[in-house]
PDB file of C-alpha atoms in Angstrom:
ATOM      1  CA  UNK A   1      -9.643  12.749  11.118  1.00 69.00           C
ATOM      2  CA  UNK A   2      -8.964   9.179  11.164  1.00 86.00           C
ATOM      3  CA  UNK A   3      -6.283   7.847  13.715  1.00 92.00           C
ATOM      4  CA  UNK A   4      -3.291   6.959  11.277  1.00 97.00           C
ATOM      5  CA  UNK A   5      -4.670   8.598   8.324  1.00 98.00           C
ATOM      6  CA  UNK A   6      -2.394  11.461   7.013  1.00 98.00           C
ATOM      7  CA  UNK A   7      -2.408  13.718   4.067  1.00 97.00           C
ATOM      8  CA  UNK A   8       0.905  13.544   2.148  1.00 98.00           C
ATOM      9  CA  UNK A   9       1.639  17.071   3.789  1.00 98.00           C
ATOM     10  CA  UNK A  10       0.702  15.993   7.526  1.00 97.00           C
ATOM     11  CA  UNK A  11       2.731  13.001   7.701  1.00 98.00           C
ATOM     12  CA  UNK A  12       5.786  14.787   6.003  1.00 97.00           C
ATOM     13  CA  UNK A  13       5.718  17.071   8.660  1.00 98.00           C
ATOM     14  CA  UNK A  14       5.081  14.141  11.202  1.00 97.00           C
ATOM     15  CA  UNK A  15       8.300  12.652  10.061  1.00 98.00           C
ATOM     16  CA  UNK A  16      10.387  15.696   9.541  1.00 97.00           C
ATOM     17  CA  UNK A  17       9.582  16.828  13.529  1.00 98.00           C
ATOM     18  CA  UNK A  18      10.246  13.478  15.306  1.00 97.00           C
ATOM     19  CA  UNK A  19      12.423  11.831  12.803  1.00 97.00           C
ATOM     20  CA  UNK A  20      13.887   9.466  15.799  1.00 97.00           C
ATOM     21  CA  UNK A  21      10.291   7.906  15.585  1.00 97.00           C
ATOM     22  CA  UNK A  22      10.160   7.206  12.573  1.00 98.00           C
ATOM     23  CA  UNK A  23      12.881   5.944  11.178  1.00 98.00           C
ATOM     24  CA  UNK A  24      14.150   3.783   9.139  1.00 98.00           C
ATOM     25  CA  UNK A  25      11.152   3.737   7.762  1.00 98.00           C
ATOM     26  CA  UNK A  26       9.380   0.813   5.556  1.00 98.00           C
ATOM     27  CA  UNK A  27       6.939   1.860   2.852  1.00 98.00           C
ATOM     28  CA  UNK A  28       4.395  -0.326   0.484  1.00 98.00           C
ATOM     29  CA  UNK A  29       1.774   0.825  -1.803  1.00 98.00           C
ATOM     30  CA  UNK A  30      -1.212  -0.849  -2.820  1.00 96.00           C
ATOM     31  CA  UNK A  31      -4.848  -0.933  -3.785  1.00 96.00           C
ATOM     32  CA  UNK A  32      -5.797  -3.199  -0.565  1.00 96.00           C
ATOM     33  CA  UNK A  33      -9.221  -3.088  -1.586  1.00 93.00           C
ATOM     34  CA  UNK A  34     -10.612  -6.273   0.070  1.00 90.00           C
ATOM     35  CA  UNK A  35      -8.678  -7.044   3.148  1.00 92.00           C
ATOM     36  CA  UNK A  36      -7.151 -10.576   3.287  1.00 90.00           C
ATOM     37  CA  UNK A  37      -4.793 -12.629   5.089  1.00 89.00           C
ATOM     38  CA  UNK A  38      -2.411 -12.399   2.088  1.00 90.00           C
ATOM     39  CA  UNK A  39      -2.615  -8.928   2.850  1.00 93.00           C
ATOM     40  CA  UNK A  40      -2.423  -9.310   6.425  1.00 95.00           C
ATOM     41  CA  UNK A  41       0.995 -11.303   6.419  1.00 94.00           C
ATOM     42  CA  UNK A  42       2.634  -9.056   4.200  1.00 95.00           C
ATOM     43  CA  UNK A  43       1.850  -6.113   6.023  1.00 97.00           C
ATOM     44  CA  UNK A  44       3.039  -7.643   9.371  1.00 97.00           C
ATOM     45  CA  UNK A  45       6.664  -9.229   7.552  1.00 97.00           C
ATOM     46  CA  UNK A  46       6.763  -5.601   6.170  1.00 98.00           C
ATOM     47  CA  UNK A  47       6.761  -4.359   9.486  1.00 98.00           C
ATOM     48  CA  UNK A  48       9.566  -6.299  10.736  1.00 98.00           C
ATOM     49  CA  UNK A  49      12.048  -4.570   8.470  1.00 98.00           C
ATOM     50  CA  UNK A  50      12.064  -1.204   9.946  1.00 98.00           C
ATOM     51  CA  UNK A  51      10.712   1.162  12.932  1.00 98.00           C
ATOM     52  CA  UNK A  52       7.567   2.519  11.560  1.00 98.00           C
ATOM     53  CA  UNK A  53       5.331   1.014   8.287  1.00 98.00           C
ATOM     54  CA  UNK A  54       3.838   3.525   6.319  1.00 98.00           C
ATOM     55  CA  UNK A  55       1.334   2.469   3.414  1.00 98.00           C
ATOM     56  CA  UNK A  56       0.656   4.233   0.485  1.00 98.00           C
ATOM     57  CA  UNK A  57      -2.926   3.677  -0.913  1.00 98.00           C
ATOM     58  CA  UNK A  58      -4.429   3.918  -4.403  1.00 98.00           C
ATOM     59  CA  UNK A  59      -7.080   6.638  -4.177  1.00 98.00           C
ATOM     60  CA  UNK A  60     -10.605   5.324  -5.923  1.00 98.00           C
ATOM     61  CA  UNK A  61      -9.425   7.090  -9.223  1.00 97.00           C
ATOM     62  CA  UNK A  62      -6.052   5.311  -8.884  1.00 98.00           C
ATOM     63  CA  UNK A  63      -7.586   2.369  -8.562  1.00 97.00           C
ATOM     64  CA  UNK A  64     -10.035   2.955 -11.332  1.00 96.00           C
ATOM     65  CA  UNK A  65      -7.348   3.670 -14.137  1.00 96.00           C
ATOM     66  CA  UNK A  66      -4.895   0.482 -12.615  1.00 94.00           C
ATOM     67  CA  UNK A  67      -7.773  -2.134 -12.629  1.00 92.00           C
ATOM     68  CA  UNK A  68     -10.292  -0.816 -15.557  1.00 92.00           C
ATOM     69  CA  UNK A  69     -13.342  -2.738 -15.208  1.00 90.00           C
ATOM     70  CA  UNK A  70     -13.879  -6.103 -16.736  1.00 86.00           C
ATOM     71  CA  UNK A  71     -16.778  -7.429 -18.390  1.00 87.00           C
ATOM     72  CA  UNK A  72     -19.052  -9.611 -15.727  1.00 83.00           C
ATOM     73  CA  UNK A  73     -17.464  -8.115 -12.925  1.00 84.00           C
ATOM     74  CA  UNK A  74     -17.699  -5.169 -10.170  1.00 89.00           C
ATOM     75  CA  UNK A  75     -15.901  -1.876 -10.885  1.00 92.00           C
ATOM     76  CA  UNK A  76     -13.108  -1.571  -8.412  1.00 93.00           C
ATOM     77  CA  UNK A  77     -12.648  -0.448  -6.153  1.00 96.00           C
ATOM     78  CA  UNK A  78     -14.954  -2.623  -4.236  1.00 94.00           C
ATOM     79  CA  UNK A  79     -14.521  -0.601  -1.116  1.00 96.00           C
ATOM     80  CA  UNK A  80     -14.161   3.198  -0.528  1.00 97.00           C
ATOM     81  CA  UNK A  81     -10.757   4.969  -0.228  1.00 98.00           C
ATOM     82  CA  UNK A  82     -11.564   6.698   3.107  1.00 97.00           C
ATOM     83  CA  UNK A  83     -13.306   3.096   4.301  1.00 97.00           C
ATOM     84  CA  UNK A  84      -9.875   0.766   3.106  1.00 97.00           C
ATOM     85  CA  UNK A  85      -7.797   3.881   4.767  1.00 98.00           C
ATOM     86  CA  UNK A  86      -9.465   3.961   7.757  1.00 97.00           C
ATOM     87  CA  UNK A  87      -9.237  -0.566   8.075  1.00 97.00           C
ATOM     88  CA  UNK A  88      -5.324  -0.275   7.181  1.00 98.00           C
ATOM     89  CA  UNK A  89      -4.768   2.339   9.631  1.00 98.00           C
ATOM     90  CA  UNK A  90      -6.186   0.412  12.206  1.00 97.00           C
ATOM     91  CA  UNK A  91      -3.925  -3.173  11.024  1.00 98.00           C
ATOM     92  CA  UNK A  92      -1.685  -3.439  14.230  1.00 97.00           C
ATOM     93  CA  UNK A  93       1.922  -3.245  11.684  1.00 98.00           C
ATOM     94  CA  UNK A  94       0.358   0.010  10.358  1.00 98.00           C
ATOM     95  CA  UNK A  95       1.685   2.907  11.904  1.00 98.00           C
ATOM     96  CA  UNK A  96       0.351   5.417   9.002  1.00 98.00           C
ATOM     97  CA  UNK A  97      -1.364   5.428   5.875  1.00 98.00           C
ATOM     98  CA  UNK A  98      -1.585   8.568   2.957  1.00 98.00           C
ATOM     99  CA  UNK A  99      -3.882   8.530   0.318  1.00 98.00           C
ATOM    100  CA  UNK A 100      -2.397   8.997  -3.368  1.00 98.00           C
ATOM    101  CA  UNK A 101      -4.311   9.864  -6.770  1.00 98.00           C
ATOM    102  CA  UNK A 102      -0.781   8.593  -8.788  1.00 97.00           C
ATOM    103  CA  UNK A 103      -0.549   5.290 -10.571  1.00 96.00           C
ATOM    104  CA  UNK A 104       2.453   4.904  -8.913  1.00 97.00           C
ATOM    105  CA  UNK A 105       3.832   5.881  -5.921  1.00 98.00           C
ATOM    106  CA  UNK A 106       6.931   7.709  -7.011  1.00 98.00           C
ATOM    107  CA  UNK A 107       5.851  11.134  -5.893  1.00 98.00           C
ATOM    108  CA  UNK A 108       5.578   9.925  -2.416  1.00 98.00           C
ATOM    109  CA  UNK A 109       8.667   8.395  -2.291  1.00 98.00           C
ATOM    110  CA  UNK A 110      10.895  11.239  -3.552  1.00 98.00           C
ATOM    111  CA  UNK A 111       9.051  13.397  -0.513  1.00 98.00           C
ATOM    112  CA  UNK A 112       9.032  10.765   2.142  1.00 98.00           C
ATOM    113  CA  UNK A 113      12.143   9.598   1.319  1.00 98.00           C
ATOM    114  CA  UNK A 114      11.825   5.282   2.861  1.00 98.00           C
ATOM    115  CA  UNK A 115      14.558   3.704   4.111  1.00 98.00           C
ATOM    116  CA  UNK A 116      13.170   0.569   2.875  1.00 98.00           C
ATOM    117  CA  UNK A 117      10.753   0.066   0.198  1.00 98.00           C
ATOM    118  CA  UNK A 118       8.870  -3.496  -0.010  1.00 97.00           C
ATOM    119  CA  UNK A 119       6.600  -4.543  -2.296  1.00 95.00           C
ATOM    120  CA  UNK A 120       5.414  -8.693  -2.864  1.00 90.00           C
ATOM    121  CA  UNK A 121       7.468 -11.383  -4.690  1.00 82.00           C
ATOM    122  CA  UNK A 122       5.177 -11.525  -7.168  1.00 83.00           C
ATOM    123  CA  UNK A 123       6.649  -8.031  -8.287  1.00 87.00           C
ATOM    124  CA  UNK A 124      10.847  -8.099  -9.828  1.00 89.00           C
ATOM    125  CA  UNK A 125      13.091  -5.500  -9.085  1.00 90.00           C
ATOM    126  CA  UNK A 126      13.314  -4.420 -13.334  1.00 91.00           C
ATOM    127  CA  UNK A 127       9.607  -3.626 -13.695  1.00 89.00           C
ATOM    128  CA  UNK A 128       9.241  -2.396 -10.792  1.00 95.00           C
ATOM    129  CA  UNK A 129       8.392   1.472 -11.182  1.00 96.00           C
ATOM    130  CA  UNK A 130       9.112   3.156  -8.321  1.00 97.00           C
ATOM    131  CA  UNK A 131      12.664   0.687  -8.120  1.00 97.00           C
ATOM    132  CA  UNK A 132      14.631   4.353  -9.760  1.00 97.00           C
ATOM    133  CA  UNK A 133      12.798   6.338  -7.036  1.00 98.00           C
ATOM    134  CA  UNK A 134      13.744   4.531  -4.514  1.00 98.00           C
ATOM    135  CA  UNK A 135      17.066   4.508  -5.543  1.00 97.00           C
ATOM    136  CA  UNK A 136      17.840   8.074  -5.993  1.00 97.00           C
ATOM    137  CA  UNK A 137      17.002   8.356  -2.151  1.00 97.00           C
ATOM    138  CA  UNK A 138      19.246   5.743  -0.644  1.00 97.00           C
ATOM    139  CA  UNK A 139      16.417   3.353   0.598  1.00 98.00           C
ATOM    140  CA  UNK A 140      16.579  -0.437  -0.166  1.00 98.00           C
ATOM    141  CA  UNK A 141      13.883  -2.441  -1.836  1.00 98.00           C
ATOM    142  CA  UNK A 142      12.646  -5.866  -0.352  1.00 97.00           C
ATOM    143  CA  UNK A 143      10.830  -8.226  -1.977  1.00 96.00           C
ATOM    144  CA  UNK A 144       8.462  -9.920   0.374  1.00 93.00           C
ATOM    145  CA  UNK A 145       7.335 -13.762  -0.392  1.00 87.00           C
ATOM    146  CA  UNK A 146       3.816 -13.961  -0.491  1.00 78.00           C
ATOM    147  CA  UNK A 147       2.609 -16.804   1.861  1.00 69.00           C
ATOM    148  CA  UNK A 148      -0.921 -16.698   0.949  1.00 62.00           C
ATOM    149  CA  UNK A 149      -1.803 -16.733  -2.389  1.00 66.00           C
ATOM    150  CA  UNK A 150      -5.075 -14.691  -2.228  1.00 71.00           C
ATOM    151  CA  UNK A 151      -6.207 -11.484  -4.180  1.00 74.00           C
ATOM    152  CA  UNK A 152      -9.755  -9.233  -4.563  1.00 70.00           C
ATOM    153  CA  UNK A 153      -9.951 -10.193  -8.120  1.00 72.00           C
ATOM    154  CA  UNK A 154     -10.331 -14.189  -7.032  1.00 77.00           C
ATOM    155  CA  UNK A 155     -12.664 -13.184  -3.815  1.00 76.00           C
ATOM    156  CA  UNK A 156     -15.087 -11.758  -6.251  1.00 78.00           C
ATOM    157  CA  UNK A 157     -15.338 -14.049  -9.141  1.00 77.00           C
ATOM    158  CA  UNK A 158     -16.161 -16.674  -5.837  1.00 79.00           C
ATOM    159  CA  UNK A 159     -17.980 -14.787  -4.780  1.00 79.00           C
ATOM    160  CA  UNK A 160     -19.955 -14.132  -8.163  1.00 74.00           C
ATOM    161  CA  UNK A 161     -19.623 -17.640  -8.695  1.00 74.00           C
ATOM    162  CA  UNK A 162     -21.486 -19.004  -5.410  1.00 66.00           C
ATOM    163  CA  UNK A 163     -24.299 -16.016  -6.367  1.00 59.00           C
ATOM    164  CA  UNK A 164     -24.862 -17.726  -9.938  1.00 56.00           C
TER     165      UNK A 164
END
């Protein structure tokens, strides 16, 4: 097992025996395929909001049926499930990270119950799926601004671009 890494069921019984630890709690969800310092500044402003930062990751298949493969490019994820777990878990703001196989990550917020859930600015409160979720179990949503304006998509197609 992977320090920080939890199965929904491990860190749901994690939380439920040392409650004091963990909360309030701030949860994101994401496909955090290639690390960046986009990524890296959210994460850490995240953090600031609560006790403990728990991310919710986009298994491969997740990822697979959210980002479908384009024409001239990679199929995503670029980067493993267990291998982006494993580098999130070990991001200093990170105090625990579950793997999910959902598109979004409603079913782990109706267990884990957030007191906080953030997600980035490029995201509004309407479309927002899990907003109702949320919601129902009395945590907040934040809206982080995104200093950096980075993503995987744009590191590849540089990336693909220097290569031609």
């Amino acid at each position: 097992m992977i320090s920080g890494v939890y199965t929904l069921r491990e860190l749901e019984e994690a939380i439920a025996s040392a409650a004091d630890n963990w909360r309030p709690i701030v949860f994101t969800n994401g496909c955090f395929d290639i690390l960046h310092c986009g990524h890296v500044r959210y994460l850490q402003a995240a953090k600031k909001l609560g006790r403990t930062l728990v991310v919710g990751l986009n298994s491969d298949e997740s990822v697979q049926t959210i980002k479908p493969q384009q024409p001239g490019l990679p199929p995503r994820p670029i980067v493993p499930e267990n291998q982006r777990a494993e580098v999130l878990a070990a991001l200093k703001p990170v105090d625990a990270v579950v793997i999910f196989s959902e598109i979004t990550a409603t079913k782990l917020i109706n267990i884990l119950k957030p007191d906080i859930y953030v997600k980035g600015g490029d995201y509004q409160l309407e479309t927002l799926p899990e907003a109702p979720a949320v919601i129902a179990t009395g945590g907040k949503i934040s809206l982080i601004e995104i200093e950096v304006l980075s993503s995987t998509s744009a590191i590849v197609q540089r990336i693909l671009h220097l290569g031609a």
